[in-house]
Structure formats: C-alpha cells, structure tokens
mmCIF file of C-alpha atoms in Angstrom:
data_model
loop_
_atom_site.group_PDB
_atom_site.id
_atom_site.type_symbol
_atom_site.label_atom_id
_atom_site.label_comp_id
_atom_site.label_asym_id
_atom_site.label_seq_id
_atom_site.Cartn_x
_atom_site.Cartn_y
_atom_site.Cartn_z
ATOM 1 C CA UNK A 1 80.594 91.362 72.103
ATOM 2 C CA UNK A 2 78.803 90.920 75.170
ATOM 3 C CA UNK A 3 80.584 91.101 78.376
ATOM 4 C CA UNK A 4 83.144 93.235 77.317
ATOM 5 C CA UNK A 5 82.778 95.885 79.344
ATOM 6 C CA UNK A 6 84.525 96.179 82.703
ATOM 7 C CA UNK A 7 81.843 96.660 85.267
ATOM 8 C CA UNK A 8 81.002 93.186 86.274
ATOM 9 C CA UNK A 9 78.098 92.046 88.622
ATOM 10 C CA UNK A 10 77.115 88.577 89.667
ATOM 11 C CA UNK A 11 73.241 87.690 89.257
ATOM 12 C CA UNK A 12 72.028 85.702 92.014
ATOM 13 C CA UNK A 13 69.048 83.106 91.105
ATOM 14 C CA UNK A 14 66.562 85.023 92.258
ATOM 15 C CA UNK A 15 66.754 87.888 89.900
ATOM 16 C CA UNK A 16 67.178 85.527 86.879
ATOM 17 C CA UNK A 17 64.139 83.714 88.165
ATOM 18 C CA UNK A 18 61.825 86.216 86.705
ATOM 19 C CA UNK A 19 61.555 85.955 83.331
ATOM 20 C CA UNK A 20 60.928 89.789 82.685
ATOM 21 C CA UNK A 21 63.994 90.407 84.965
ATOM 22 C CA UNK A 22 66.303 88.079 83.224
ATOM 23 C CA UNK A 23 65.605 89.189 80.029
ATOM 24 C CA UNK A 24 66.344 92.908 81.186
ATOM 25 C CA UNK A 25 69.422 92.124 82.810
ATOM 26 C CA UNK A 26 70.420 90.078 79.739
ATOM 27 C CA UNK A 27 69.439 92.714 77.391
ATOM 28 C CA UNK A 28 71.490 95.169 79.058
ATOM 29 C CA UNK A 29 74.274 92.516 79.211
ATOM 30 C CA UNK A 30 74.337 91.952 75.736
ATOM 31 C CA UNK A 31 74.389 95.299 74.973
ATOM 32 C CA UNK A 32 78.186 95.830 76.231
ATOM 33 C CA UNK A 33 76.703 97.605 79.731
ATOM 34 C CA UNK A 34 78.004 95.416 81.887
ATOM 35 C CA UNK A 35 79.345 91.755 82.135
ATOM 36 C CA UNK A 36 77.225 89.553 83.278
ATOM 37 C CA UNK A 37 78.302 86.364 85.681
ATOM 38 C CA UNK A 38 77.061 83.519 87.097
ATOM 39 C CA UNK A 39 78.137 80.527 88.417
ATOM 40 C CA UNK A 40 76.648 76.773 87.206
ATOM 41 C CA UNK A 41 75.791 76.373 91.234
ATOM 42 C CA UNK A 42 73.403 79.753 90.572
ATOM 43 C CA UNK A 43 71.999 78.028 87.113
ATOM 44 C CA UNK A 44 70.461 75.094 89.163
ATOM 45 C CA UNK A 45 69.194 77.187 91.620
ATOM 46 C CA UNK A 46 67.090 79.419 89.421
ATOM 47 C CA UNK A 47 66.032 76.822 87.069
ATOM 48 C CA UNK A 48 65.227 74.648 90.072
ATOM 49 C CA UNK A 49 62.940 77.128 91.499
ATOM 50 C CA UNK A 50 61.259 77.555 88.441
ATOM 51 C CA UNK A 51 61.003 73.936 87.621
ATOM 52 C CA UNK A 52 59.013 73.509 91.092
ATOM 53 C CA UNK A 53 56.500 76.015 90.215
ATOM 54 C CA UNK A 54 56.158 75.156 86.701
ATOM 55 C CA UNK A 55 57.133 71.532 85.771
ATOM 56 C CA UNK A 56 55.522 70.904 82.710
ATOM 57 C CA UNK A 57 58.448 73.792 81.475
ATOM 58 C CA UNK A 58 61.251 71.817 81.592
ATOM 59 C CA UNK A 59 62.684 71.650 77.628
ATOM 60 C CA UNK A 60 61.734 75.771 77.584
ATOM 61 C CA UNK A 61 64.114 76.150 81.025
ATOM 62 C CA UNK A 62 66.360 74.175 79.710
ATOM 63 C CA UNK A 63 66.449 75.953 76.447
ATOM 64 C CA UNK A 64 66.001 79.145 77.900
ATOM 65 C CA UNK A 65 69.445 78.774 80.174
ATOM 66 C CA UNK A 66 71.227 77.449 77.257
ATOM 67 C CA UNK A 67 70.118 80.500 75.355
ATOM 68 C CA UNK A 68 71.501 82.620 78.270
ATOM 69 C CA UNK A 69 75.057 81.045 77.995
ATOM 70 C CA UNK A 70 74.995 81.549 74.085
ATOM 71 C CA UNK A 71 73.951 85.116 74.278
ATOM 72 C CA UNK A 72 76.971 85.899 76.734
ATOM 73 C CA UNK A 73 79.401 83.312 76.421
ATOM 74 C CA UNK A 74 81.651 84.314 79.084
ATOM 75 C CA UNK A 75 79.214 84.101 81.575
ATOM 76 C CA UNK A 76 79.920 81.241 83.388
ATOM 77 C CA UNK A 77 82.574 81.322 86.580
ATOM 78 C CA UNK A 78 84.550 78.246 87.642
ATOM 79 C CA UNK A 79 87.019 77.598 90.499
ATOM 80 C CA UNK A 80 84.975 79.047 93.196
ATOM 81 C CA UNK A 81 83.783 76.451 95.223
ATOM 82 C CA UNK A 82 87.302 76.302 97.604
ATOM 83 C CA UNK A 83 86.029 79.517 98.370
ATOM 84 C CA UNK A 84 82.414 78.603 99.780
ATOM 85 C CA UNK A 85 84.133 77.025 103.197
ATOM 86 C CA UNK A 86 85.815 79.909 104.095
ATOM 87 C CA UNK A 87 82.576 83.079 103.685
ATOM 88 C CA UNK A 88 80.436 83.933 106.688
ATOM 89 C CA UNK A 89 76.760 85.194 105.796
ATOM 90 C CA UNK A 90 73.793 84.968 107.521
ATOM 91 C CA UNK A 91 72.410 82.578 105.327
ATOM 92 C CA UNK A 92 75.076 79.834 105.041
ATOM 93 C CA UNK A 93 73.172 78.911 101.487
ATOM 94 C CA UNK A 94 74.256 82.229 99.891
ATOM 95 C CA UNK A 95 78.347 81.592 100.353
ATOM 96 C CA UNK A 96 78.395 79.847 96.715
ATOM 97 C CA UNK A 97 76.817 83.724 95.196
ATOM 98 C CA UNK A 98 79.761 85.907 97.365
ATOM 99 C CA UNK A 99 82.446 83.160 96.353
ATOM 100 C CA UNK A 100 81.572 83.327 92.657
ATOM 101 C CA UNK A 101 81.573 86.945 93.196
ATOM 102 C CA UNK A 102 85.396 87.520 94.282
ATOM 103 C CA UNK A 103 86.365 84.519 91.770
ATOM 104 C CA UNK A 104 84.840 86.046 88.598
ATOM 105 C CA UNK A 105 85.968 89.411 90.040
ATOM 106 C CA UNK A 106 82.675 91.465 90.272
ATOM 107 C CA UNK A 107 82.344 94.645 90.991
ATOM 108 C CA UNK A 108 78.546 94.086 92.549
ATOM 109 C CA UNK A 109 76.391 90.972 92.936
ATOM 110 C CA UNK A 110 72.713 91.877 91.774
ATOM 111 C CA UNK A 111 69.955 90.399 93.891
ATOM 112 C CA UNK A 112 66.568 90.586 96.023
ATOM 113 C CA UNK A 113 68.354 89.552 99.010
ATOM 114 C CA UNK A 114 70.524 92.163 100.457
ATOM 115 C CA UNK A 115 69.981 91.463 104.025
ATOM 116 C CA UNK A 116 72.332 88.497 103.395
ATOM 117 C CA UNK A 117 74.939 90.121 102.082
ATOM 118 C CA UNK A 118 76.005 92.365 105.030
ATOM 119 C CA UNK A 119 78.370 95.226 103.471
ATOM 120 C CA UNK A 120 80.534 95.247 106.139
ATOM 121 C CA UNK A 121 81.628 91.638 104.835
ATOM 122 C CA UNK A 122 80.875 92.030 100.652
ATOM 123 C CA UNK A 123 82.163 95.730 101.161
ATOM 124 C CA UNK A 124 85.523 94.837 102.406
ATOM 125 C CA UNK A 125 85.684 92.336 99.802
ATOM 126 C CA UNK A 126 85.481 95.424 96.940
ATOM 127 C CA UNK A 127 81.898 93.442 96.208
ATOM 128 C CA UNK A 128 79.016 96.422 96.297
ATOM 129 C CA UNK A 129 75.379 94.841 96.451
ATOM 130 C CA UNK A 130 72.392 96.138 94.739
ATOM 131 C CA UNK A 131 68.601 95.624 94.053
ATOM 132 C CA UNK A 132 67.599 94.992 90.448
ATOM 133 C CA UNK A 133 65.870 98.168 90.803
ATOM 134 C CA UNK A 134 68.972 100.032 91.595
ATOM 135 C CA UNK A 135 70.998 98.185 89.175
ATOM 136 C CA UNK A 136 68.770 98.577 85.927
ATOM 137 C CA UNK A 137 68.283 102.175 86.896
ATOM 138 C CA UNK A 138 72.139 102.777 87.430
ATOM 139 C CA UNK A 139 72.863 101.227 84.202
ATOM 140 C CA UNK A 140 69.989 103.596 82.555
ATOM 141 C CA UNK A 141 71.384 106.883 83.981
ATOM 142 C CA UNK A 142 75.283 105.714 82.898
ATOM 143 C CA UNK A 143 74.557 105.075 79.129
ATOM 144 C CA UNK A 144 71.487 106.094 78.448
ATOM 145 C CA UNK A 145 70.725 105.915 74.581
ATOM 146 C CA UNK A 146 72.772 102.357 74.750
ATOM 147 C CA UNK A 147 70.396 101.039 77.529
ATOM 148 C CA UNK A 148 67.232 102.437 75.831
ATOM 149 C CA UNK A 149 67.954 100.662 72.465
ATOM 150 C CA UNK A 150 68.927 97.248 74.376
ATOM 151 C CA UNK A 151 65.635 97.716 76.145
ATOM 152 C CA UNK A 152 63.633 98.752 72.823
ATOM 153 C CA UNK A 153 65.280 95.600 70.652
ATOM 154 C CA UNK A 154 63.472 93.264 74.128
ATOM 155 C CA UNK A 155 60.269 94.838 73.450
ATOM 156 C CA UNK A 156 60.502 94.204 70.385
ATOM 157 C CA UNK A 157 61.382 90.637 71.144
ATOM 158 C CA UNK A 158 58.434 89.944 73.105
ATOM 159 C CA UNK A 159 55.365 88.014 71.371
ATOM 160 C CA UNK A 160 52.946 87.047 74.297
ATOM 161 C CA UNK A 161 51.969 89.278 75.018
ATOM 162 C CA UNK A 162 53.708 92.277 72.482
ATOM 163 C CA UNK A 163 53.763 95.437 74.322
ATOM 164 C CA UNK A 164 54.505 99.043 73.216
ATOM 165 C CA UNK A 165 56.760 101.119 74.926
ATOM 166 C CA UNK A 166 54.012 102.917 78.261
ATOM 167 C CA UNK A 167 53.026 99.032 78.606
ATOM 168 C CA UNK A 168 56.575 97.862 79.227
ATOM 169 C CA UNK A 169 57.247 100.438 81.475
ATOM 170 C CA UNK A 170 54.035 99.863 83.439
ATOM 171 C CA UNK A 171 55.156 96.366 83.681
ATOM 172 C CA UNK A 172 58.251 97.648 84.830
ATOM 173 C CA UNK A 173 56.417 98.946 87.475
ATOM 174 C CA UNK A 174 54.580 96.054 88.018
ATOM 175 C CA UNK A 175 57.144 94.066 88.774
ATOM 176 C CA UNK A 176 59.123 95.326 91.173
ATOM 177 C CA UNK A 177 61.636 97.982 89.246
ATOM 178 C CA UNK A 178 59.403 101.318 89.750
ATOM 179 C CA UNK A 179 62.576 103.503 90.131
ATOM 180 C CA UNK A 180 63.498 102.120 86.276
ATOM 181 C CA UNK A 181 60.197 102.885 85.440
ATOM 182 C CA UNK A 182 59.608 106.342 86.746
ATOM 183 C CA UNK A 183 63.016 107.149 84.677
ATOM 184 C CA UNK A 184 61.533 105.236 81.641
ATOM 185 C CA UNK A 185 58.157 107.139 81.719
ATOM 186 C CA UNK A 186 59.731 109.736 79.465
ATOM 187 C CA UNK A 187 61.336 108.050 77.385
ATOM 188 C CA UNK A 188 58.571 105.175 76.573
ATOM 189 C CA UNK A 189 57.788 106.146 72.893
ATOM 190 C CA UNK A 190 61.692 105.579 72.712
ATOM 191 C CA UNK A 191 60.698 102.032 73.716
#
C-alpha cells in the first residue's frame, strides 16, 4: 500500500504544481518509496495556482487532487495549524508547509524553495529540505529497480503526448530534474 514506508517528506505546492512533477513524486509514492504528505492548506495552494493560470481546468484540478488523495490515502495531515503561530521563516506564508511537516512527522519537506526553509531552523527540527531534483534522484539511487518500474508504469500512463523511455528522460531534463535524468540516461530503454 502506498505510504507505507517510513521515510516521509512533505510536498510543498509548488512541486505538485507541475503536472510532470506530481505525477513523479506520486509514482514514486505509490510505489512504497516513500510516504507522501500534505496538508489540505498545501492542496489549495497548488490547485489555486494552477486554477489562475488555467481556469477553464477546473473539474480536471479538481479531479486530478481527488485522484491524488485516492492513490495515497494517508496523505492528508490534520492538527497542524496551532503550530503555524509559533514557526519563524523568512517567508511568514511558508509556516503552514514546516508545521505540517513536524505534525505528520516528516523526515524532509520536498520543494523549489529552500531559501525559506533555513536549516538551521528545519534542521533542528529533525526536518531535512530538498529540491525535487535531489529528492527523485535520492529515491532512484536507494531502490533502484523499484523506482525504475514506478517510473516505467507513468510512462506508460501518459497519452498526450506518449513518450518512450530517452523522451521521458529528456523531459526530465527539461524540466528542471537533470541530475534524475543524467542517472536515467542509462537506464531509459528500462523506461
């Protein structure tokens, strides 16, 4: 079942924002690599965003978030917010991300933004932040053969455009995880 394992990691809006990103992450989720978190406060924020820049999307956000919270039912973390008061970051916005963090216990919170997430604050929380990049690439290098089948059965997923395996990794690449993709390049036939 998905989120069974014990490494969890928070995913802030704006890597679940991306649709390739979110489906990697999720695929990887859903594969038993990690559990995947998030709070209903980060839900409105990504679907928000991408509401704004695409509005005539609404019942395919919607369906796509509800999708999210079927595929990895224990995704969801409550009984945070009594925590957002108390967290100093740079960008006051970003408490509600470090509070779900300690109350869904994560190991790491995943996101583009680590300049507002100082580690001297997440770190001496036990809270470790990383890139996307980092994190896709960390899980690749951990379990291998289990991340490279998660990542084959979204290709194969994928109908507009379907890609084979060197196209996903160049798209990889193209959007902003090109340490992922360097370690995919020889494995893309795998893909």
């Amino acid at each position: 079942m998905a989120g069974s394992a014990r490494y969890t990691a928070v995913l802030d809006a704006n890597v679940l924002y991306p649709a390739l990103l979110r489906n990697v992450l999720l695929s990887l989720a859903h594969a038993d690599l990690f559990s995947a978190k998030w709070s209903m406060h980060i839900r409105q924020e990504w679907t928000r965003s991408l509401l704004r820049d695409k509005p005539m999307m609404t019942a395919q956000v919607a369906k796509a978030a509800q999708a999210m919270e079927d595929a990895i039912p224990d995704c969801l973390v409550s009984g945070y917010e009594h925590l957002i008061g108390g967290l100093d970051l740079p960008d006051p916005d970003d408490r509600h991300v470090l509070a779900a963090a300690i109350a869904g216990r994560a190991d790491s919170i995943v996101t583009l933004n680590q300049r507002d997430f100082p580690p001297h604050i997440v770190g001496a929380l036990g809270i470790e932040i990383q890139t996307p990049d980092e994190f896709v690439l960390n899980q690749l290098q951990l379990d291998q053969v289990t991340a490279l089948k998660a990542l084959h059965a979204m290709r194969l997923r994928l109908s507009r455009p379907s890609l084979d395996g060197p196209a996903l990794v160049a798209l990889f690449e193209k959007r902003g995880l090109p340490q992922s993709a360097a370690h995919l390049r020889d494995f893309a036939d795998l893909l």
